[in-house]
PDB file of C-alpha atoms in Angstrom:
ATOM      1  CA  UNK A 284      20.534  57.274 -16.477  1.00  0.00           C
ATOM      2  CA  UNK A 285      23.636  57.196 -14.643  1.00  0.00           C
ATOM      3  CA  UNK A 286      26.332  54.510 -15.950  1.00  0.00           C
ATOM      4  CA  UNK A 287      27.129  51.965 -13.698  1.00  0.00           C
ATOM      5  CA  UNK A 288      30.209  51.283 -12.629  1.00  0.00           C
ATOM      6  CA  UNK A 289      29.844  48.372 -10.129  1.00  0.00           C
ATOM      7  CA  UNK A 290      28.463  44.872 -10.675  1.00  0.00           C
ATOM      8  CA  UNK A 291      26.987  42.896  -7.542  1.00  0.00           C
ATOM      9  CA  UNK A 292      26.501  38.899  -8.209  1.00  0.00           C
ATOM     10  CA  UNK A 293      24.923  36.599  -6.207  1.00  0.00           C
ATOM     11  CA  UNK A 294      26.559  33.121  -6.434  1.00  0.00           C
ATOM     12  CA  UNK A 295      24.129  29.848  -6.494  1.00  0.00           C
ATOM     13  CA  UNK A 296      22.198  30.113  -9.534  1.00  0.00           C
ATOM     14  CA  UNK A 297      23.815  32.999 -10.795  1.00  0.00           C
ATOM     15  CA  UNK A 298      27.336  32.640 -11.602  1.00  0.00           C
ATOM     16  CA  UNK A 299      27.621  28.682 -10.999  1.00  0.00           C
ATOM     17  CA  UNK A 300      25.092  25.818 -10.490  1.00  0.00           C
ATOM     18  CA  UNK A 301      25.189  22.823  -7.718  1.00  0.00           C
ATOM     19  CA  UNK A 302      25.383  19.488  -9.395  1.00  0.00           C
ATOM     20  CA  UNK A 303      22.415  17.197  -9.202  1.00  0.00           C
ATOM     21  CA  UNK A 304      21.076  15.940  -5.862  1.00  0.00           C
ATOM     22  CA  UNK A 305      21.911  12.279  -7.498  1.00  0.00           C
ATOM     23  CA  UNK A 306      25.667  13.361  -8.089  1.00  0.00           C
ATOM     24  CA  UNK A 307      25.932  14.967  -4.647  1.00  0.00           C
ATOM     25  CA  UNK A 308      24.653  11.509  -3.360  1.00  0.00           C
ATOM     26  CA  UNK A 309      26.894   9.734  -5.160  1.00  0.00           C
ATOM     27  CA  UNK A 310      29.796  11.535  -4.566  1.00  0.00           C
ATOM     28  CA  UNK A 311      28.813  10.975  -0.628  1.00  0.00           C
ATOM     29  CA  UNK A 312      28.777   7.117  -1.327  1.00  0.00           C
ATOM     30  CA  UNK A 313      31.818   7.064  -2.710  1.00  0.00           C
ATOM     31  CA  UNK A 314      33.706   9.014  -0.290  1.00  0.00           C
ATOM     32  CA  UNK A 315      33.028   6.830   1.886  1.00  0.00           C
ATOM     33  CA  UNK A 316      32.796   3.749   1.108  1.00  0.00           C
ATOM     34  CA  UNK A 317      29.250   2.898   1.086  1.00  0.00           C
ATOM     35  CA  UNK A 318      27.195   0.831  -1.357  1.00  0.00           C
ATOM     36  CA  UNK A 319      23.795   1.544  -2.526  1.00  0.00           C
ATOM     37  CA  UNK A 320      21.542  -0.116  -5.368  1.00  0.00           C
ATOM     38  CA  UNK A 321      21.213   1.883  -8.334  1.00  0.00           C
ATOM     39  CA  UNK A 322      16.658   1.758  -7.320  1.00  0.00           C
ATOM     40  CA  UNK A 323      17.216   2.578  -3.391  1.00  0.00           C
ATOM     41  CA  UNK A 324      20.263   5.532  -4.766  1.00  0.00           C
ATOM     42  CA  UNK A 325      17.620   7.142  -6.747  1.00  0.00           C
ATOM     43  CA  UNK A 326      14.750   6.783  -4.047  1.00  0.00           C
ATOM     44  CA  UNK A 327      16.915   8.611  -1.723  1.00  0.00           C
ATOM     45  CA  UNK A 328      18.150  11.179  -3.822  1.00  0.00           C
ATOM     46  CA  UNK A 329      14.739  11.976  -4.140  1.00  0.00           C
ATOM     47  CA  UNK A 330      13.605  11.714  -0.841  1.00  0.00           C
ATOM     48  CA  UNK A 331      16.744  14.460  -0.524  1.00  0.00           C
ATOM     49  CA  UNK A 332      15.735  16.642  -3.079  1.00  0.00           C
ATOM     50  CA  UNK A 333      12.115  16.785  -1.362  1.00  0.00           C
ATOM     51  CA  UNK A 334      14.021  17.575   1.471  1.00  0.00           C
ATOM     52  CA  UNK A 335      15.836  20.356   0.259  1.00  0.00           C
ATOM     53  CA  UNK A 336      18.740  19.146   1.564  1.00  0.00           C
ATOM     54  CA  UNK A 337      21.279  19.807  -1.199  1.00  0.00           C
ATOM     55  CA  UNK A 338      22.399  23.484  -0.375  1.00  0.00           C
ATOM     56  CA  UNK A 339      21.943  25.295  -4.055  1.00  0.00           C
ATOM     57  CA  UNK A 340      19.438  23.062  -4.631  1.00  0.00           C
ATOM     58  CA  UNK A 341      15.946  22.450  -4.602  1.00  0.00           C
ATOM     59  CA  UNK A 342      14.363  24.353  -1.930  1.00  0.00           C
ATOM     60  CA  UNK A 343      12.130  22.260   0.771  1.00  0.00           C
ATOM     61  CA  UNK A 344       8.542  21.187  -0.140  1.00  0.00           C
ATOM     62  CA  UNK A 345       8.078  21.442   4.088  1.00  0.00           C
ATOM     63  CA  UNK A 346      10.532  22.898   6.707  1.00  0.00           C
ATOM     64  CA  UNK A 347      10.049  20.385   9.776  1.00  0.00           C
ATOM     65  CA  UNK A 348       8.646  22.963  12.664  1.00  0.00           C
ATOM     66  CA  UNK A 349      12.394  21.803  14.925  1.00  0.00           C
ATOM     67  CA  UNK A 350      14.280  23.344  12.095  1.00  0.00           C
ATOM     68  CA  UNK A 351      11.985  26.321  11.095  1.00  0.00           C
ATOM     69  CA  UNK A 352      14.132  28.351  13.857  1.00  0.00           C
ATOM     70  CA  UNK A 353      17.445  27.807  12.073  1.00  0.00           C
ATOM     71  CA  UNK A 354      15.867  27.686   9.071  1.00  0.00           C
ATOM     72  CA  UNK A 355      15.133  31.072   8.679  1.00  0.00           C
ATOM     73  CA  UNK A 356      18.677  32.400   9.719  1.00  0.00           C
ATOM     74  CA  UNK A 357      20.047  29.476   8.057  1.00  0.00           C
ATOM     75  CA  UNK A 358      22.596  31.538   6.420  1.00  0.00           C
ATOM     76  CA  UNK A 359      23.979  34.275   9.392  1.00  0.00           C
ATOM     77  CA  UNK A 360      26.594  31.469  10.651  1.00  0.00           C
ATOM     78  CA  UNK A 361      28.812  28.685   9.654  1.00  0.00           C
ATOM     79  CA  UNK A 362      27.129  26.683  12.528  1.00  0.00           C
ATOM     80  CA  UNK A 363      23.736  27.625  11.331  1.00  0.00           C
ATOM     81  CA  UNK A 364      23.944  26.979   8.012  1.00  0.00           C
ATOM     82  CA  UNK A 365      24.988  23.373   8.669  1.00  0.00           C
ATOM     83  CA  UNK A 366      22.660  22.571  10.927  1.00  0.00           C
ATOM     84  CA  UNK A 367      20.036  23.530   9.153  1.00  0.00           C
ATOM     85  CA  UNK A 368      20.749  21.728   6.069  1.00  0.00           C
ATOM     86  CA  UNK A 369      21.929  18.579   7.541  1.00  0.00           C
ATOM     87  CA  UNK A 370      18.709  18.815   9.695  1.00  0.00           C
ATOM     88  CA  UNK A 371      16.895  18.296   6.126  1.00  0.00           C
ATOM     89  CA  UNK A 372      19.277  15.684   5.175  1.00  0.00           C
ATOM     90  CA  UNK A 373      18.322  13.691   8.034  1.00  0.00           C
ATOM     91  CA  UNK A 374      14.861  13.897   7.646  1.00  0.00           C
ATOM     92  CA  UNK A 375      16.106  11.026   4.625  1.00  0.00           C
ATOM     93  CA  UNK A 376      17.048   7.360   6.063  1.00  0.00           C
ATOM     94  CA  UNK A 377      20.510   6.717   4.725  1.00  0.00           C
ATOM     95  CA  UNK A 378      22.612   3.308   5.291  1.00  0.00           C
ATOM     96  CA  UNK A 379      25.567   5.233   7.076  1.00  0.00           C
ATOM     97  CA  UNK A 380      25.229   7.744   9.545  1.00  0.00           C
ATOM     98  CA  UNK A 381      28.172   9.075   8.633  1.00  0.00           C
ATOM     99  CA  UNK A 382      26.713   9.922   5.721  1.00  0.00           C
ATOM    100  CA  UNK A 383      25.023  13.392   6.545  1.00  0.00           C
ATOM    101  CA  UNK A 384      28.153  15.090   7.268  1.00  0.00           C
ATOM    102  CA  UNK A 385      29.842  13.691   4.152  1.00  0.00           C
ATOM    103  CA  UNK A 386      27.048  14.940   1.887  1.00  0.00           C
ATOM    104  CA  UNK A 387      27.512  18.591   3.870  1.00  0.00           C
ATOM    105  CA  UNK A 388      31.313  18.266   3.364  1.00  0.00           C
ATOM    106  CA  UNK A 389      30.602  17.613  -0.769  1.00  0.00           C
ATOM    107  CA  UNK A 390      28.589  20.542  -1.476  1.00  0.00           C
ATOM    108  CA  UNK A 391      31.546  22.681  -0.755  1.00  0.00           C
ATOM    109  CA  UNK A 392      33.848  20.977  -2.505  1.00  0.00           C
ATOM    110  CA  UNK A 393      34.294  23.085  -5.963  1.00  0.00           C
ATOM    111  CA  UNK A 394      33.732  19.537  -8.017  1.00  0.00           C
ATOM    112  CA  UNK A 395      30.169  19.882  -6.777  1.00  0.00           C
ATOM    113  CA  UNK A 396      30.008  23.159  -8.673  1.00  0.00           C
ATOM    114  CA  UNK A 397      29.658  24.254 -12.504  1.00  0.00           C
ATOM    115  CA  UNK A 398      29.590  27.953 -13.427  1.00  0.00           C
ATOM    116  CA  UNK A 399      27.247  28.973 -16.166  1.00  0.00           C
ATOM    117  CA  UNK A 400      28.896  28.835 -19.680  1.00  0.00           C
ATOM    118  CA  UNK A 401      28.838  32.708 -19.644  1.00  0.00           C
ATOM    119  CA  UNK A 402      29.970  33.219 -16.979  1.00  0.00           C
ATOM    120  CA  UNK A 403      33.856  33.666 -17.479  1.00  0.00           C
ATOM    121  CA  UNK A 404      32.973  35.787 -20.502  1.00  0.00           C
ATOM    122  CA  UNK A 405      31.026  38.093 -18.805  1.00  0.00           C
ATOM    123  CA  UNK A 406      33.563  38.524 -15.664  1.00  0.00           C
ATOM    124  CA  UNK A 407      36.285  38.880 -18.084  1.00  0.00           C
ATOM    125  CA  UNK A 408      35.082  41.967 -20.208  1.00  0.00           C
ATOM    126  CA  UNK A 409      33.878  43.355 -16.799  1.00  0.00           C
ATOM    127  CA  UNK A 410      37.255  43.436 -15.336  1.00  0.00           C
ATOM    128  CA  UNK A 411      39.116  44.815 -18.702  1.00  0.00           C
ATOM    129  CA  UNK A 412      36.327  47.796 -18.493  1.00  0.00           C
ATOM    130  CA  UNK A 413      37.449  48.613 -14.969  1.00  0.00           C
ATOM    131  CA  UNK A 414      34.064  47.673 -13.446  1.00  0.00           C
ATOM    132  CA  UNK A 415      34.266  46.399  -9.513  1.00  0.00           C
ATOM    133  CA  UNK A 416      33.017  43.195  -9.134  1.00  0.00           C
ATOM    134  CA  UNK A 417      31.303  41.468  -5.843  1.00  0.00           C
ATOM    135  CA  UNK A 418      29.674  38.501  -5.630  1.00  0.00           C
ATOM    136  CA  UNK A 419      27.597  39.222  -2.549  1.00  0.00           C
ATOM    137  CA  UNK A 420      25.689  35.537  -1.338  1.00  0.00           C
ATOM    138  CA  UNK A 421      23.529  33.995   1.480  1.00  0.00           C
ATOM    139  CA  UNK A 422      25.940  31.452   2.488  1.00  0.00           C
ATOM    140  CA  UNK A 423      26.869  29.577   5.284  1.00  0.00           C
ATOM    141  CA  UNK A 424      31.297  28.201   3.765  1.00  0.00           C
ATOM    142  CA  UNK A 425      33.807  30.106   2.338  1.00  0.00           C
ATOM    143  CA  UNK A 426      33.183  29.955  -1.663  1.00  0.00           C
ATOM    144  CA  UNK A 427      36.456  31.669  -2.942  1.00  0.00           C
ATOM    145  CA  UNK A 428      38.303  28.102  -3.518  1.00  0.00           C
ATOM    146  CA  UNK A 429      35.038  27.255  -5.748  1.00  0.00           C
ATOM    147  CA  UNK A 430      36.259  30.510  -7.995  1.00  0.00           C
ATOM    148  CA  UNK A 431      39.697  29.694  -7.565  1.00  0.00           C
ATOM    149  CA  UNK A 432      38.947  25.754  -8.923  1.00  0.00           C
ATOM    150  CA  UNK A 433      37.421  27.294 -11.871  1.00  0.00           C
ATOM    151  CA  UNK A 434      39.553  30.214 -12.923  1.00  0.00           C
ATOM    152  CA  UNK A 435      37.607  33.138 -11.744  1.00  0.00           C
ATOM    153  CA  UNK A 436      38.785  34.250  -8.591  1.00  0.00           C
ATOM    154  CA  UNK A 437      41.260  36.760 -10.515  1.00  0.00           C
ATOM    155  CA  UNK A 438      37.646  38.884 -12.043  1.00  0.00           C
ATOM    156  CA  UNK A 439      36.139  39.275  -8.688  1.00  0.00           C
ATOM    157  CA  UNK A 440      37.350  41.915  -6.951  1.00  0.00           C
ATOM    158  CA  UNK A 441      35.305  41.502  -3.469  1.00  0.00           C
ATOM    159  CA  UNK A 442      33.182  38.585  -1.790  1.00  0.00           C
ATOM    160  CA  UNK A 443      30.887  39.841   0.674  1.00  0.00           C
ATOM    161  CA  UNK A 444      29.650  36.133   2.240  1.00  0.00           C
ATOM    162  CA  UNK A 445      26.361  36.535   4.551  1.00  0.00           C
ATOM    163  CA  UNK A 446      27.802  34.016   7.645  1.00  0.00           C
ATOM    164  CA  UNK A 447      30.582  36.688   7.692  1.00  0.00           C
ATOM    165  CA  UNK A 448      28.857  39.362   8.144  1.00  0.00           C
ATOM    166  CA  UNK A 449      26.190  37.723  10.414  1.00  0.00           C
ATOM    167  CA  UNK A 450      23.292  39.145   8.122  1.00  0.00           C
ATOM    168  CA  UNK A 451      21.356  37.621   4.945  1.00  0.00           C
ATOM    169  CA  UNK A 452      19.875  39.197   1.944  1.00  0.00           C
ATOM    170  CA  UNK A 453      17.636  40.722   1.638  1.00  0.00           C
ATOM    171  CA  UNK A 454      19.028  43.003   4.763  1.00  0.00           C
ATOM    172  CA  UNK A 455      20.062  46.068   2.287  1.00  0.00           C
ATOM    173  CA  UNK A 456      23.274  46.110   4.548  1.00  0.00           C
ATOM    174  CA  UNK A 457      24.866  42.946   3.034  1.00  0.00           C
ATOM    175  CA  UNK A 458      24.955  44.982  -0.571  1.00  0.00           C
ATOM    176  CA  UNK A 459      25.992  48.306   1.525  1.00  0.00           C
ATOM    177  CA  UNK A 460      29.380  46.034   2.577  1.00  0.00           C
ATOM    178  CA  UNK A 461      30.181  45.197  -1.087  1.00  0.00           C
ATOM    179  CA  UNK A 462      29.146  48.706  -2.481  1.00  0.00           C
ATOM    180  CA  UNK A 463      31.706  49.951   0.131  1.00  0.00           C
ATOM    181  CA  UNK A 464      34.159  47.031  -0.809  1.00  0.00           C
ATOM    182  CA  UNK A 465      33.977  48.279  -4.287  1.00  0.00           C
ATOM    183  CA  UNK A 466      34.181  52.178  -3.573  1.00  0.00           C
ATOM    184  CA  UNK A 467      30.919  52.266  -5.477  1.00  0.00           C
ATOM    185  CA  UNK A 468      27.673  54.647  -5.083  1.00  0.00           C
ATOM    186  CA  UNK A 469      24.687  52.299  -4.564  1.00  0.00           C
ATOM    187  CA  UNK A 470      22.944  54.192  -7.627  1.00  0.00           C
ATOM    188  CA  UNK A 471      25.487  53.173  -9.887  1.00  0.00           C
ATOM    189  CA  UNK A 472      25.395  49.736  -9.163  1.00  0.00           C
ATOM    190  CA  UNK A 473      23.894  46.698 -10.337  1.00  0.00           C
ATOM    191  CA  UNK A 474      22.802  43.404  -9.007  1.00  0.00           C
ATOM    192  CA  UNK A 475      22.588  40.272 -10.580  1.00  0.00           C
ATOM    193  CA  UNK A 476      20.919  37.084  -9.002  1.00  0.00           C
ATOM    194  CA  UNK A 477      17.924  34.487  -9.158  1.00  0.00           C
ATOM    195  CA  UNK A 478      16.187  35.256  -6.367  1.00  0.00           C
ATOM    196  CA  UNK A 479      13.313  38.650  -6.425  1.00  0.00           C
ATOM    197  CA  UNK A 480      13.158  37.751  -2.800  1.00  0.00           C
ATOM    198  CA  UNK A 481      16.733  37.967  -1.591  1.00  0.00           C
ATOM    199  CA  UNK A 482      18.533  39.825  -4.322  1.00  0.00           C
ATOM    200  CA  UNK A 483      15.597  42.426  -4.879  1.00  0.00           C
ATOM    201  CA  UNK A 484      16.650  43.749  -1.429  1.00  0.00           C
ATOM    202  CA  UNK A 485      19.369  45.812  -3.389  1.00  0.00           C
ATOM    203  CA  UNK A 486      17.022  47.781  -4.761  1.00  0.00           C
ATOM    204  CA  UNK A 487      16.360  49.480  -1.210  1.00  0.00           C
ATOM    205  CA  UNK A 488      20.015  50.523  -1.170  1.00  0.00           C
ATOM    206  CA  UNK A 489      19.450  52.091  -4.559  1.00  0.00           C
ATOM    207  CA  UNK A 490      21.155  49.535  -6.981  1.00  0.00           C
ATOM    208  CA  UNK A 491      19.464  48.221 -10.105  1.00  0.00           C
ATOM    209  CA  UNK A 492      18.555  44.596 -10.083  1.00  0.00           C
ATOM    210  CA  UNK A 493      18.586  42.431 -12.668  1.00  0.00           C
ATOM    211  CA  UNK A 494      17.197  38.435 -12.589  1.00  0.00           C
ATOM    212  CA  UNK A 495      18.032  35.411 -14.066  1.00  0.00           C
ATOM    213  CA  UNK A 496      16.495  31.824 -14.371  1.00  0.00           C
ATOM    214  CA  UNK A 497      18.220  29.331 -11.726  1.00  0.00           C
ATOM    215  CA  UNK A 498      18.456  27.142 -14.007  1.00  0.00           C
ATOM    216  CA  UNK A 499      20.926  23.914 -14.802  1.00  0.00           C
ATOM    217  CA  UNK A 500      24.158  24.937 -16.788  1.00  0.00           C
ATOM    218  CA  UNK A 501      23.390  23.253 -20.087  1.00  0.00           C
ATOM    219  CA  UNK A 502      19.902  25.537 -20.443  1.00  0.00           C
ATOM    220  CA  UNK A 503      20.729  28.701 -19.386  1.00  0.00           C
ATOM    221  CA  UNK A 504      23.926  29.537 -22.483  1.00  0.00           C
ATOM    222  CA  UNK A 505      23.644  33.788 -22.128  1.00  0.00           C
ATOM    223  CA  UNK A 506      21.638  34.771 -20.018  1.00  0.00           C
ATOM    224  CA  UNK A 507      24.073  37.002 -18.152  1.00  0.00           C
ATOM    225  CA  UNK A 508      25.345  38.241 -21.249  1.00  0.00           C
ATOM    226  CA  UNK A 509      23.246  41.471 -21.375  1.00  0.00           C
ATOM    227  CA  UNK A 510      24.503  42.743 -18.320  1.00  0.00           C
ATOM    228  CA  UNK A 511      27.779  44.006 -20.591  1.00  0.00           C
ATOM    229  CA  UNK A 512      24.903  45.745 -22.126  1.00  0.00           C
ATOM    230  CA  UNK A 513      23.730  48.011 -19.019  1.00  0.00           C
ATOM    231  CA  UNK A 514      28.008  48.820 -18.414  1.00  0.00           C
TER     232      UNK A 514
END
C-alpha cells in the first residue's frame, strides 16, 4: 500500500464541535440584550434544534418545501448558506426579531467552537512528519479565525472552504482543489470526516477515507488518534 503523504479533514465534527443549541441561544440573548425565562429558553432551544438551525448542529427533522431549494446548495455561497439556516431559525418564534441574525452571527464566532481533545495532538505530529494538511469543509463563513482562536492555524497548511469554490462535497472536485493545494497524488491521500455521505466522495478521487463519530468533545477523547497510524 502506498504511504500517504497528505491528510484531508473535514471541519464540523471532525476537528472541532459547535457548542450546544442552548449555549448558541444564550449567547444570542445576551448579545443583545434580550431576556428569556430559564422554561421558554429551553423550549426554544429545542424548537431550534428540531429545526436544525444551529449550523454544526443537529440536522433538520423536516426541511420546509420554501427552503428545500437553498437547502440543498446550502453550502455553494456565503448568501446561501445564511439563508438557508436562518430560514430554519425562523421557523422558531423568538421575542426579538433581531434575534435570527444574531444567532447566525454566533455560530461563527470561534467561542461557539471546541476542537476535539485530540485534535492539536494529532495536527502537531502531522506537521513535524512533513505531511500536508487541508481541512476541506461544506461551509458557507470563513473558518480560519476559528483555528487561529484555538492555536491551530499554524498545522494546517491549506483550507479548501466549499462557498469558495462554489461546489460542496461530495463533488470529488472540492478534494481535487486541496490535493492540488497540497501537491499531493489523490492515492496517497487520506480523508478524515463524519459524514459517509459528503466526505466518502473522496474516495472517487482516489483518497482513502476514514470516519469518525460526530460526537460532543467530552465523548469522543482519540478517536482521530489512529490516523498517525495510517502516516
Amino acid at each position: 500500500m502506498n504511504a500517504l503523504n497528505a491528510v484531508l479533514f473535514d471541519f464540523s465534527g471532525t476537528l472541532f464541535r459547535v457548542e450546544t443549541t442552548e449555549s448558541w441561544l444564550r449567547a444570542a440573548l445576551d448579545e443583545t440584550g434580550t431576556d428569556l425565562p430559564d422554561a421558554e429558553l429551553r423550549a426554544a432551544a429545542a424548537a431550534l434544534e428540531a429545526a436544525g438551525a444551529l449550523p454544526g448542529g443537529a440536522a433538520p427533522e423536516r426541511v420546509p418545501s420554501e427552503l428545500a431549494g437553498v437547502w440543498a446548495r446550502r453550502d455553494e455561497s456565503a448568501r446561501l448558506h445564511r439563508a438557508a439556516f436562518t430560514g430554519l431559525s425562523r421557523q422558531v418564534p423568538l421575542p426579538a426579531p433581531g434575534l435570527y441574525d444574531a444567532l447566525y452571527e454566533r455560530h461563527m464566532s470561534p467561542a461557539a467552537w471546541s476542537p476535539y481533545p485530540d485534535a492539536h495532538r494529532v495536527l502537531s505530529a502531522l506537521r513535524e512528519r512533513g505531511v500536508g494538511v487541508a481541512v476541506v469543509s461544506n461551509i458557507g463563513w470563513d473558518l480560519r479565525p476559528v483555528f487561529r482562536a484555538h492555536g491551530l492555524d499554524a498545522y494546517v497548511d491549506a483550507y479548501v472552504l466549499s462557498y469558495e469554490h462554489g461546489v460542496q462535497k461530495p463533488d470529488p472536485r472540492l478534494f481535487a482543489v486541496a490535493c492540488r493545494a497540497l501537491g499531493a497524488d489523490p492515492g496517497k491521500a487520506l480523508m478524515v470526516g463524519d459524514s459517509r455521505e459528503a466526505d466518502g466522495g473522496a474516495a472517487a478521487l482516489g483518497c482513502r477515507v476514514r470516519f469518525v463519530d460526530h460526537l460532543p468533545v467530552a465523548l469522543r477523547p482519540d478517536a482521530l488518534l489512529p490516523v498517525l497510524d495510517l502516516v
